[in-house]
Each structure stands twice: as C-alpha cells, then as structure tokens.
Coordinates of C-alpha atoms and ligand atoms in Angstrom, one line a residue:
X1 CA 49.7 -11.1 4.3
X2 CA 48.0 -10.0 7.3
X3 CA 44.4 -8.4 7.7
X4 CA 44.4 -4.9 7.7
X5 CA 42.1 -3.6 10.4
X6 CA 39.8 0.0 10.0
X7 CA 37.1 1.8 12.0
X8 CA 34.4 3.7 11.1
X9 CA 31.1 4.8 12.4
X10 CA 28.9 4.0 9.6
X11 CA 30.0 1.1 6.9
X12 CA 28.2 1.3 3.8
X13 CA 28.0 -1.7 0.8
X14 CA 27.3 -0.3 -2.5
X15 CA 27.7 2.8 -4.3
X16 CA 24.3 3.7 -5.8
X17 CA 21.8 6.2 -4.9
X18 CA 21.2 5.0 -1.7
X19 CA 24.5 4.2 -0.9
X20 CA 25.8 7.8 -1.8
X21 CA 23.2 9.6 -0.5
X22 CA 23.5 8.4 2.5
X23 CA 27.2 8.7 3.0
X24 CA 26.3 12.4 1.9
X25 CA 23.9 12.8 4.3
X26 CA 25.4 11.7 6.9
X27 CA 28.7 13.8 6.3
X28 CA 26.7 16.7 6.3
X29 CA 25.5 15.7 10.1
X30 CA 29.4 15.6 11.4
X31 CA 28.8 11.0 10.9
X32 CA 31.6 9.5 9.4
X33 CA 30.9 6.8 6.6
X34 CA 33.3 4.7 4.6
X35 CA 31.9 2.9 1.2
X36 CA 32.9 -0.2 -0.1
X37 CA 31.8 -0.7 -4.0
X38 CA 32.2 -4.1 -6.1
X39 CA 32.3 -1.8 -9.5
X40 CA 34.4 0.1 -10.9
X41 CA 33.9 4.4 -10.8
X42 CA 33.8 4.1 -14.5
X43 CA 31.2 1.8 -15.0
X44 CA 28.9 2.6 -12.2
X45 CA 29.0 6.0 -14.2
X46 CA 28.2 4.3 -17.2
X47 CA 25.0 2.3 -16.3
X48 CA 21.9 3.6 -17.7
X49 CA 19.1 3.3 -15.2
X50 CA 16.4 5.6 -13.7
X51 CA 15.4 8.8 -15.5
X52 CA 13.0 10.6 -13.2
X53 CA 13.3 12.5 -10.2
X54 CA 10.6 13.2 -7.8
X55 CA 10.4 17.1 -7.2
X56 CA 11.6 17.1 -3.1
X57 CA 14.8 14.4 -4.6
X58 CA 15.6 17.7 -6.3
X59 CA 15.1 19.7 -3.9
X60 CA 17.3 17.3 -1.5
X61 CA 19.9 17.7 -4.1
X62 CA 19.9 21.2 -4.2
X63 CA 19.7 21.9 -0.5
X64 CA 22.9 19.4 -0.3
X65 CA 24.7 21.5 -2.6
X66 CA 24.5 18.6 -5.0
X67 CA 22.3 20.2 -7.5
X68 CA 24.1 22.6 -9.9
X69 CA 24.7 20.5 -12.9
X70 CA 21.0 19.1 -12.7
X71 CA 19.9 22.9 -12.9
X72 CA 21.6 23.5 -15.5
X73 CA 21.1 20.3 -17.9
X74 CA 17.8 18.6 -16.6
X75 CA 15.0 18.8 -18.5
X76 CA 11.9 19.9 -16.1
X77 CA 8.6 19.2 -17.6
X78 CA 4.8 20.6 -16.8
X79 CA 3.6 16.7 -17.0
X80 CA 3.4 14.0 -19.1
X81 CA 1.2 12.3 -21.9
X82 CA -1.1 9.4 -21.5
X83 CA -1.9 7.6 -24.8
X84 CA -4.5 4.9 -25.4
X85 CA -6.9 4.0 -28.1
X86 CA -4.7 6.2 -30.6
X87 CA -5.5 9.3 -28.4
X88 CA -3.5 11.5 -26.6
X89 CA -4.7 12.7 -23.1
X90 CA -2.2 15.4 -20.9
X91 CA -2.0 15.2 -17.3
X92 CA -0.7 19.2 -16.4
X93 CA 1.3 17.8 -13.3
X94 CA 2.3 21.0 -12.3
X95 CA -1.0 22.5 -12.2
X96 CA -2.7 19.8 -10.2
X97 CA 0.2 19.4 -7.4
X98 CA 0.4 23.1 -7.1
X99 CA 3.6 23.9 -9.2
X100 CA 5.6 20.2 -8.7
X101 CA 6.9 19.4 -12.3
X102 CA 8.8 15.9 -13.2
X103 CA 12.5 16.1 -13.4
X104 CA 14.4 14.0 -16.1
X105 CA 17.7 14.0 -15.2
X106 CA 20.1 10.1 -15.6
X107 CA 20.7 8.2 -12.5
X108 CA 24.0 7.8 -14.0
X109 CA 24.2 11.6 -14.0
X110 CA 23.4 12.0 -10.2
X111 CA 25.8 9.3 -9.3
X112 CA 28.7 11.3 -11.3
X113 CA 27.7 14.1 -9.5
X114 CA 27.8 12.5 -6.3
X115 CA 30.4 10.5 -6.3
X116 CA 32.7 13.8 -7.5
X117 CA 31.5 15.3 -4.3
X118 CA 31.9 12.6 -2.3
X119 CA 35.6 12.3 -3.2
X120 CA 36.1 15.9 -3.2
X121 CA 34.8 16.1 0.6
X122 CA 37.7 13.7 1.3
X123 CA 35.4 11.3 1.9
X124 CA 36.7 6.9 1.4
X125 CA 35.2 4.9 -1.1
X126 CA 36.8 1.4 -2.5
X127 CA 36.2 0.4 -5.8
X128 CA 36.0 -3.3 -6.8
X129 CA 35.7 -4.9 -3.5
X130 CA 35.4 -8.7 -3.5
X131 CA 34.3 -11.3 -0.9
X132 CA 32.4 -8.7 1.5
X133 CA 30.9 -10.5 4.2
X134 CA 29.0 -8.8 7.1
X135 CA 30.3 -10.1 10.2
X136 CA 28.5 -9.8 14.4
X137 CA 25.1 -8.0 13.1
X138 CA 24.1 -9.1 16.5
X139 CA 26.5 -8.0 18.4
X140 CA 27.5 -4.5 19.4
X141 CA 31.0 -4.8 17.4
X142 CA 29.9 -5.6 13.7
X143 CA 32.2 -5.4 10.9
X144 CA 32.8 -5.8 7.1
X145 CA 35.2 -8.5 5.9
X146 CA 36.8 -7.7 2.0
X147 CA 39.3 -8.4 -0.5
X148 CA 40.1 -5.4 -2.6
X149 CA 43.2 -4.7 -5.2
X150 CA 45.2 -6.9 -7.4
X151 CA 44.3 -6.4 -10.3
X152 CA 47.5 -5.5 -12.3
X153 CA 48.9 -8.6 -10.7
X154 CA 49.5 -6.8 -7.5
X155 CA 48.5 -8.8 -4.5
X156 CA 45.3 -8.4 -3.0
X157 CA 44.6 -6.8 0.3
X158 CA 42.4 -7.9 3.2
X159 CA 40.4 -5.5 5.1
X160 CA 38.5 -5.7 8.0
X161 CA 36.2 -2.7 9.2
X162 CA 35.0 -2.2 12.0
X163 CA 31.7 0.1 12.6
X164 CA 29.1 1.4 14.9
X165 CA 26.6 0.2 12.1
X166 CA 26.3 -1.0 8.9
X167 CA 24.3 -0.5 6.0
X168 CA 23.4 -2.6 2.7
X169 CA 23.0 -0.4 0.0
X170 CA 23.9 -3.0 -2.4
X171 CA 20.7 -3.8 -4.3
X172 CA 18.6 -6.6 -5.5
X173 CA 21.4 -9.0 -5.8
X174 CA 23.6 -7.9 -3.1
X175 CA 24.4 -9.9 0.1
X176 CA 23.1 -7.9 2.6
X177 CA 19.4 -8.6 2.6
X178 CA 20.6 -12.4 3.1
X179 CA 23.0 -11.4 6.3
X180 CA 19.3 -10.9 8.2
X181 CA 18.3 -14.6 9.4
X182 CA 15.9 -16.4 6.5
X183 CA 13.6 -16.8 9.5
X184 CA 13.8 -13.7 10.7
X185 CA 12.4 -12.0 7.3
X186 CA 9.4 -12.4 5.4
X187 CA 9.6 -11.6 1.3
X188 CA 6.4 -10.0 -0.6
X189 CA 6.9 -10.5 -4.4
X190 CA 4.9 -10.5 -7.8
X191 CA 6.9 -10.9 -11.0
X192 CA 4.9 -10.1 -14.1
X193 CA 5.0 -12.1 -17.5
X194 CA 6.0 -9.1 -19.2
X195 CA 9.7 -7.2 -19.2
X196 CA 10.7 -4.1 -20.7
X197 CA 13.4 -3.7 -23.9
X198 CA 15.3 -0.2 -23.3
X199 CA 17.1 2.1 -26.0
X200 CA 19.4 5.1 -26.5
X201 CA 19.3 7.0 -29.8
X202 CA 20.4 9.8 -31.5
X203 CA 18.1 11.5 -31.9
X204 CA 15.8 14.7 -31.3
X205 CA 12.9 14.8 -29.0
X206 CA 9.6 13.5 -30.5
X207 CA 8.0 15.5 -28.2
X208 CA 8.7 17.6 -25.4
X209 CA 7.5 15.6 -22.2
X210 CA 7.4 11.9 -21.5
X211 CA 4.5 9.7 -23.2
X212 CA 3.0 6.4 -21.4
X213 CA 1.4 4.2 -24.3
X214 CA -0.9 1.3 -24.0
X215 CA -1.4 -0.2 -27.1
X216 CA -3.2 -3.7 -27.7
X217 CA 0.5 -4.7 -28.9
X218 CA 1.7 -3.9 -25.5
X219 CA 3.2 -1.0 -23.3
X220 CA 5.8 2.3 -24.8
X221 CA 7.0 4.8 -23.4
X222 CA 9.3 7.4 -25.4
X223 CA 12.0 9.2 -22.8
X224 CA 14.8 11.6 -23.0
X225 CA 18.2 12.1 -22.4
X226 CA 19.5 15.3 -23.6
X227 CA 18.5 17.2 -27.0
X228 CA 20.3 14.5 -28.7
X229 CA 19.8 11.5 -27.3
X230 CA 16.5 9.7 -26.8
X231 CA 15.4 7.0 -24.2
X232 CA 12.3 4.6 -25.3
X233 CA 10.8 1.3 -24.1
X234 CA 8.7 -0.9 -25.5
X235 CA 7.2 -4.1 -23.8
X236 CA 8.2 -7.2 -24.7
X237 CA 8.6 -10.9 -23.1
X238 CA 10.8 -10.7 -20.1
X239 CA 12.8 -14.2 -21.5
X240 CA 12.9 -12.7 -25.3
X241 CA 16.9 -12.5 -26.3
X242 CA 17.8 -8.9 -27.7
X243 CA 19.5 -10.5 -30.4
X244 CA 15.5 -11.2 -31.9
X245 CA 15.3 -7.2 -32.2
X246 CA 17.0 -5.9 -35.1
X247 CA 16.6 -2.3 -35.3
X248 CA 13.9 -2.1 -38.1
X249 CA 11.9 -4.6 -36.0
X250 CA 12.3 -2.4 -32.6
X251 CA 11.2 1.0 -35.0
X252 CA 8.5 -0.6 -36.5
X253 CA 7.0 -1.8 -33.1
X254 CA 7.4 1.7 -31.5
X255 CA 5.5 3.1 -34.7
X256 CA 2.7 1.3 -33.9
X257 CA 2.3 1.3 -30.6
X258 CA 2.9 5.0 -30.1
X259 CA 1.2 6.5 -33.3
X260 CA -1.6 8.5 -32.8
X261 CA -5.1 8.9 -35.0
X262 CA -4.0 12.7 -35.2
X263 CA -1.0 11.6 -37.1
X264 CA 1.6 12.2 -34.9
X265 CA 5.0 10.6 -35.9
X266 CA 8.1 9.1 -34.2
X267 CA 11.8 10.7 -34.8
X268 CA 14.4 8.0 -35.3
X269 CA 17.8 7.9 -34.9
X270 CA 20.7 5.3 -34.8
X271 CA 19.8 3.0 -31.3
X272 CA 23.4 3.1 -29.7
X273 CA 22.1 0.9 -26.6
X274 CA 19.5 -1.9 -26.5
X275 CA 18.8 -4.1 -23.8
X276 CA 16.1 -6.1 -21.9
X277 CA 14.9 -5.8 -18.2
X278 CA 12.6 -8.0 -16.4
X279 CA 9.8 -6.3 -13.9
X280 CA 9.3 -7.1 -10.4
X281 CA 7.5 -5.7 -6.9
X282 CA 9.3 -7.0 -4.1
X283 CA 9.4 -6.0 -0.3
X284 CA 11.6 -7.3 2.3
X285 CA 10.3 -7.1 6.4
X286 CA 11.4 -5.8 8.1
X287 CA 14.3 -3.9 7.0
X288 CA 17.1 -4.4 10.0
X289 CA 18.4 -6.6 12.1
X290 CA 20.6 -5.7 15.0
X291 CA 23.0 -3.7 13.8
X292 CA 22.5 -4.1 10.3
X293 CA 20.0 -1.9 8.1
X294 CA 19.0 -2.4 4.3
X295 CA 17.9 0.3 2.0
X296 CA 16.7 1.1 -1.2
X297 CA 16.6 -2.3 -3.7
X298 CA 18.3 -4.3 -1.7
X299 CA 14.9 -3.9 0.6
X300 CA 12.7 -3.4 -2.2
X301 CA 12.1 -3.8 -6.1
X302 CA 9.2 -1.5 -8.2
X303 CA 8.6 -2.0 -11.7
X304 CA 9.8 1.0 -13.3
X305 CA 6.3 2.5 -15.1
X306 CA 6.0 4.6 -11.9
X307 CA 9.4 5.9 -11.8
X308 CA 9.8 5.0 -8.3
X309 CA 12.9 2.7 -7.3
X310 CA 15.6 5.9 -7.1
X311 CA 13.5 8.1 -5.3
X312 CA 12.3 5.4 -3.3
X313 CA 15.9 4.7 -2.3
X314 CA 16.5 7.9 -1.6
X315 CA 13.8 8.6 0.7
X316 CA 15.3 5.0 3.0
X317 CA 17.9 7.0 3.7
X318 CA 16.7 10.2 4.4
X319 CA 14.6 8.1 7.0
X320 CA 18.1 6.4 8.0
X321 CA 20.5 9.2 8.3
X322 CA 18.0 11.0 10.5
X323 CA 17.8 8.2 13.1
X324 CA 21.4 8.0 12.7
X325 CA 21.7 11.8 13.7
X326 CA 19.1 11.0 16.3
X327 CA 21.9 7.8 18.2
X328 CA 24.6 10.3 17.9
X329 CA 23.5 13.4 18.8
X330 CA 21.4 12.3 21.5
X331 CA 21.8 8.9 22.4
X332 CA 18.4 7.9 20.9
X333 CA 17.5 4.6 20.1
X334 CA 13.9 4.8 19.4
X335 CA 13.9 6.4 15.4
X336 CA 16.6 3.4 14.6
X337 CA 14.3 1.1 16.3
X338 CA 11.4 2.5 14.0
X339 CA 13.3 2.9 11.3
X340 CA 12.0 0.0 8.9
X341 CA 8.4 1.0 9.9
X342 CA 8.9 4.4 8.9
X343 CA 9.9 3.6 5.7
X344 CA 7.7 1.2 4.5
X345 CA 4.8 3.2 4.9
X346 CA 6.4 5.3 2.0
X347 CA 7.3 2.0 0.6
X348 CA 4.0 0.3 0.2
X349 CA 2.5 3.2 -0.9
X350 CA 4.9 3.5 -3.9
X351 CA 4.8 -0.9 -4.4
X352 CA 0.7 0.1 -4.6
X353 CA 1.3 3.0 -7.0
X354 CA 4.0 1.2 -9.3
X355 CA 2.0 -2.1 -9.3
X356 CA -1.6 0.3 -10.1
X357 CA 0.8 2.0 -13.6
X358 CA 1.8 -1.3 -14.5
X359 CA -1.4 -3.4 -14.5
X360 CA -2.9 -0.4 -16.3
X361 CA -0.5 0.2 -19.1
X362 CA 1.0 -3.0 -19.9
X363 CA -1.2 -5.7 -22.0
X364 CA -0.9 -9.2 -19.8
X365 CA -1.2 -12.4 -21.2
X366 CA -2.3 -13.9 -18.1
X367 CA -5.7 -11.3 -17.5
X368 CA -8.8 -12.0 -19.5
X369 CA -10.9 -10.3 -21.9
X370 CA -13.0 -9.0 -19.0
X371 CA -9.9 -7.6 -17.0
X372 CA -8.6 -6.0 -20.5
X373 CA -11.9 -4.3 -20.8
X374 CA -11.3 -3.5 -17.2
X375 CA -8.1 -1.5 -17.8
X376 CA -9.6 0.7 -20.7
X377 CA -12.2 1.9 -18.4
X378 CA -9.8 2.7 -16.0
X379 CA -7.6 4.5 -18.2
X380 CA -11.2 6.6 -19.7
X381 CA -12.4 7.4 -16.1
X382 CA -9.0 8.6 -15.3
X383 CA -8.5 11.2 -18.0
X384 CA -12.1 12.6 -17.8
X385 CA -12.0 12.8 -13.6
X386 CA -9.9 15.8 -12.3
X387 CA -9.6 13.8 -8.9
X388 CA -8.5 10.6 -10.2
X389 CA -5.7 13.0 -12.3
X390 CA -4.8 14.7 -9.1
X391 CA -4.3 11.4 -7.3
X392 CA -2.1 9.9 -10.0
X393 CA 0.1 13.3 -10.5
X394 CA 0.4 13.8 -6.5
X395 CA 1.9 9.8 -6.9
X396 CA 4.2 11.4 -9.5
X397 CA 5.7 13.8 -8.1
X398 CA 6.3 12.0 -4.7
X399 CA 3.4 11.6 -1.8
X400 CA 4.8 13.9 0.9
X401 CA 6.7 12.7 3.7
X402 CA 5.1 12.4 7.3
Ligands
RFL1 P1 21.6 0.1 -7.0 O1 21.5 1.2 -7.9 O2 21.4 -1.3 -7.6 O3 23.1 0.1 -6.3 C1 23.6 -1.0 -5.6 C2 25.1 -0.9 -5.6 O4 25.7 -1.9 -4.8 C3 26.8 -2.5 -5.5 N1 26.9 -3.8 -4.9 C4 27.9 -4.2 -4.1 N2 28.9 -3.4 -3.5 C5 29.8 -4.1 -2.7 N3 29.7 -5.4 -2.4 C6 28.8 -6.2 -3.0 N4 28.7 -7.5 -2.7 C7 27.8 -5.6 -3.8 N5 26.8 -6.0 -4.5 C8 26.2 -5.0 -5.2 C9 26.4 -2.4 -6.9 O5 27.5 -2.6 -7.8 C10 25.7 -1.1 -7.0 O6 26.6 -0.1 -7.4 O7 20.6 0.2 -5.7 P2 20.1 1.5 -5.0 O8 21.2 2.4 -4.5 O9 19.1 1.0 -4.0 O10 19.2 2.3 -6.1 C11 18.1 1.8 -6.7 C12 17.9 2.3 -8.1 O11 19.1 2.1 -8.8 C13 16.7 1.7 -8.8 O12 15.6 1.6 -8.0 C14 16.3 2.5 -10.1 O13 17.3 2.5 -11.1 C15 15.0 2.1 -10.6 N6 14.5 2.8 -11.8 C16 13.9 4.0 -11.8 N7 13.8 4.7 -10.6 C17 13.3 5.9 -10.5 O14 13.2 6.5 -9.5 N8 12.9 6.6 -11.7 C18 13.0 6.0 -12.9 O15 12.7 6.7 -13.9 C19 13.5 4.7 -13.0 N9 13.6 4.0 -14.2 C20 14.7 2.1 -13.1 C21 14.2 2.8 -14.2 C22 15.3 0.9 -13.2 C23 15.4 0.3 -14.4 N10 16.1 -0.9 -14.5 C24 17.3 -1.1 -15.3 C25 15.7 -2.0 -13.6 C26 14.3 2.2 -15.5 C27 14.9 1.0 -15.6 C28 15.0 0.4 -16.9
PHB2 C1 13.6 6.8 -18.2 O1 13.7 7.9 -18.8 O2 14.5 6.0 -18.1 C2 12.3 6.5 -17.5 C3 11.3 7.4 -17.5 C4 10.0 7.1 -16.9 C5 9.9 5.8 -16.3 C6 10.9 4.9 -16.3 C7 12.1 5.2 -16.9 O3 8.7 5.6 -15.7

C-alpha cells in the first residue's frame, strides 16, 4: 500500500498538556494543527499525573472556554501546610499573592476536558501512531512520517504530513528532542537518589489543603482527588520495587512521617493505585532547530515537589502559539526566532524553584550532617520570615509572565 500524503500548518507529536494546549491555542488564532498520539484516548485519560494548577493555567482555561467542569469540581484552596519537626506551619497563599489560591484539579481531568473539545471543534487527532519520524527540520518542507491502524488485523496505513512547522510535544521519552543534532544541543541534568511512591485511596480528606512533610524518615505529602479519593506520597528509593510496599507498610510510613505533636491523625482508606516515580531536573538548549520546536517535558523535567512540570508546559506553548500568530499574521520571524529564550527564562526559574522544594523537604542520603542541619534552618527561617513566605507562595502560584 501506498503512502498517504496530508498537509497541515502546524504538526504536533503527543497529546498531553502541551500538546493540546497548543492545538487549542492555536485553533483559537484561525492556525490549523493536526495531532498525532502513540496512546490510546482511553488511557491517556486514565494516567494519573499532575495535581496542581497555577492560578493564570486556570485562568487560561477559563478564558479558552475550557474551564467549566474545573469550576465546578476543582478544589481551590487558601494555601497549603508545611510540616517539620512534628509542627505544622500554614503558608495563607492567597493572602500573600494578593488573592491567587492553588488549584487541585487531575491532569487527567484537564486532558478529558481538552481532548472532548478538541474533537468537538472538528479538530484531527490519531490515536496510536507508530514509527513517527520527523523528516527535513532543516528545510523549508518538513514533515511527519507514521504508521497508524491495524489493530484488529486490519492493515496498517502510512501517512506522511506535511507542515509549515512542527512541534514535539511528546515528553521525556519521546523522539523529538533527539531529531535536533546531538551537537547542536547541550543537556543540564541532576537526578536525585531519592524517587517518590504515589497512591489513590478511598478515602475522605485528612485535611482540607495539601501538606508538605519533611520528616527524618524522609519526604510526604498527603493530596486530594475528589471528596472520596485521596492522593499521597511518600519518599522512598527511586530503584525500590512496589511489590516491597504492602499496604500496612505504606500506612504505617505515612503515620509517621506525617503525624504531628498536636495529635493530628491520618484517614485511611483501601489504596486502589500504587506506584513508584523517579525525580529528575533536566533542561534541553536550546529548544528548536529549524523548523522543529520542543515543548514542555520533552524540553524539560522538574521534580514534582514544586508542582511545576504541567504548568510549565503550558506556559511553552502559550510562548509558542503566540510566535506562531506572530509568522502568520504578520510574516514575523523574530518571536519564533526567540522563542526558546523566551521560555527558558520561565524555565530556569521554575528548574531553581523545583530543585530549592526538593533539597528542602526530602532527606538525602548523599548530604551530610551539616547540610541536614542546613535544611532545618531553612525551613525555621522560612516560616518565621513573611518575605521568605511571600517568595515561596509567589513561586506557587506561578511567577508572572514578562
Ligand atoms: P506528557 O504529559 O508526557 O505528554 C507527552 C505525550 O506524548 C506522547 N508521545 C508520543 N506521541 C506520538 N509519537 C511518539 N513517538 C510519542 N512519544 C510520546 C505520550 O503518549 C504523551 O501523551 O508531556 P507534556 O505535555 O509536556 O506535559 C508534562 C506533564 O505531563 C508533566 O510535567 C506533569 O505531569 C508533571 N507533574 C506535575 N506538574 C504540575 O504542574 N503539577 C503537579 O502537581 C504535578 N505533579 C507531575 C506531578 C508528574 C508526576 N510524575 C508521574 C512524573 C506528580 C507526578 C507523580
Ligand atoms: C498531586 O496532587 O498529585 C500533587 C500535588 C502537589 C505536588 C505534586 C503532586 O507538588
């Protein structure tokens, strides 16, 4: 069978936040996009990532017309708690950013939303491509090579299609970060000697904003979900196997690291989900390379004690779809041509910020005694100064964009 040949303005690889914002985005501005998805819709709805959203990634959604289910079944809280030494210590978010509050609200649960949109706008997506390769990024004809279809025995079709640009959207482990030259791109990257074991449970809420917990036994952090269902964390060795966490062993951990002198006490509930994630910072420069940009994880990797990587991605393709609208509207080149730099200053400062909450709450095997010691001051002079609160709550929410 023959190679079926398509055009499009914008080509897009991967169907996560990025990925769908942008194609949102850039329908809105009159750009036509196509996306091509290696999952399935069911199980990219399915995944159980992110939990946080930045207050202006809500407002995006909103002013996108994207935002009505959030409104109605987000949970919007005044801050969070910081815990450490058996204490608990509030930051008020809201009151020091001047009314931003933290949005908990499932990645999972904003790509359903956009994803419903995005096929209701008539808009193409493929499911369960194969074999995508990123053809001519130097040249002014690039295209997208794929295999999709065939799986109930059916054949499988070869696509070919052709864009103006393209766009990796396709994570950590997807191929378009390696399309740009190896020479061509220079890789920042710490990996820390810790990971993070997730749950779901049923549950109630334990309390009614999100807690951060260092604890000499290591790093918590109890979530939510819905009134129902729970999300915690505990730290634990990044190469442990989940089968070595029974459920008593994952409750009685979370009991201690999370109890407080005041006697406050952990719901539990049946753990319905368990799983282990490693942690990483990672940047990629720069971020394009003829007629190829890369957005979101694919550029970049946070660890997730900031509650960074989604918005993060996000905010790459605001950046993008503007200089997009910029070339189309008015045949400029320049806000393409700038856009890496533009969004790594955003970038860096949220690698700085996620690195700063991680070092701080997590327990590392590799620091010393003195560096220990170190962190608890940290945390004590942070809690006790109003200007080291603000500057941690302004992170929070989201630095502005300028
Ligand atoms: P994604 O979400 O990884 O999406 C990439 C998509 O590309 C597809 N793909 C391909 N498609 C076609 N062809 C190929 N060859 C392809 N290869 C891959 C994949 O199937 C996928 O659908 O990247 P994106 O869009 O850049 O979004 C990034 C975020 O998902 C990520 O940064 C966040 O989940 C990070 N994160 C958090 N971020 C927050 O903002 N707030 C949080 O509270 C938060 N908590 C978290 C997190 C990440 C976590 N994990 C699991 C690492 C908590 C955790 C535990
Ligand atoms: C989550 O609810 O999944 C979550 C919340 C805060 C974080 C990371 C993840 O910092």
């Amino acid at each position: 069978m023959g190679i079926r040949r398509t055009r499009t303005q914008v080509g897009i690889v991967g169907a996560g936040p990025a990925g769908l914002f942008l194609a949102h985005l850039l329908h809105r501005s009159g750009i036509e996009a196509v996306i091509l998805e290696s999952r399935a819709r069911e199980e990219i709805e399915g995944t159980i990532r992110a939990g946080v959203l930045e207050q202006w990634t809500v407002d995006l959604m909103n002013a996108m017309g994207l935002g009505a289910r959030m409104m109605r079944e987000a949970h919007f809280h005044d801050g969070f708690t910081l815990r450490f030494a058996g204490e608990s210590h509030h930051v008020d978010v809201r009151d020091l950013t001047e009314g931003k509050r933290v949005t908990v609200y499932a990645q999972h649960e904003v790509l359903k939303d956009l994803l419903a949109a995005w096929l209701e706008s008539g808009g193409r997506i493929v499911f369960g491509v194969r074999d995508v390769v990123l053809n001519g990024i130097e040249s002014e004809l690039p295209s997208i090579a794929f295999r999709h279809g065939g799986e109930g025995g059916g054949e499988a079709e070869a696509e070919e299609l052709h864009c103006d640009f393209l766009v990796g959207c396709d994570g950590f482990h997807g191929p378009s970060r390696q399309a740009i030259p190896a020479g061509a791109r220079t890789e920042y990257q710490k990996v820390y000697p810790f990971g993070w074991l997730g749950i779901l449970c049923e549950a109630p809420p334990s309390h009614h904003e999100l807690i951060y917990a260092r604890h000499e036994r290591g790093f918590a952090l109890l979530s939510t979900r819905s009134p129902d269902i729970q999300r915690l964390y505990l730290q634990c060795d990044p190469h442990d196997d989940i089968a070595n966490w029974s459920d008593d062993r994952i409750w009685a951990e979370l009991h201690r690291r999370l109890e407080t002198a005041a006697g406050w006490r952990l719901v539990e509930g049946r753990i319905f989900q368990k799983n282990i994630v490693s942690m990483r910072s990672f940047v990629c420069e720069p971020m394009q390379h003829g007629r190829l940009f890369i957005a979101g994880d694919a550029a970049h990797i946070v660890p997730p004690t900031g509650a960074k990587g989604l918005n993060l991605a996000v905010a790459d393709v605001l950046v993008l779809s503007r200089a997009l609208e910029g070339h189309y509207r008015a045949g400029r080149r320049d806000r393409l041509d700038a856009y890496g730099a533009t969004a790594l200053r955003r970038i860096w400062k949220a690698e700085r910020f996620s690195w700063s909450m991680t070092t701080m709450l997590h327990t590392n095997p590799e620091e010393t005694s003195f560096e220990q010691r170190i962190r608890m001051a940290e945390l004590d002079y942070l809690v006790h100064s109003r200007a080291a609160l603000t500057a941690l709550a302004e992170n929070y929410v989201g630095l502005p964009f300028d």
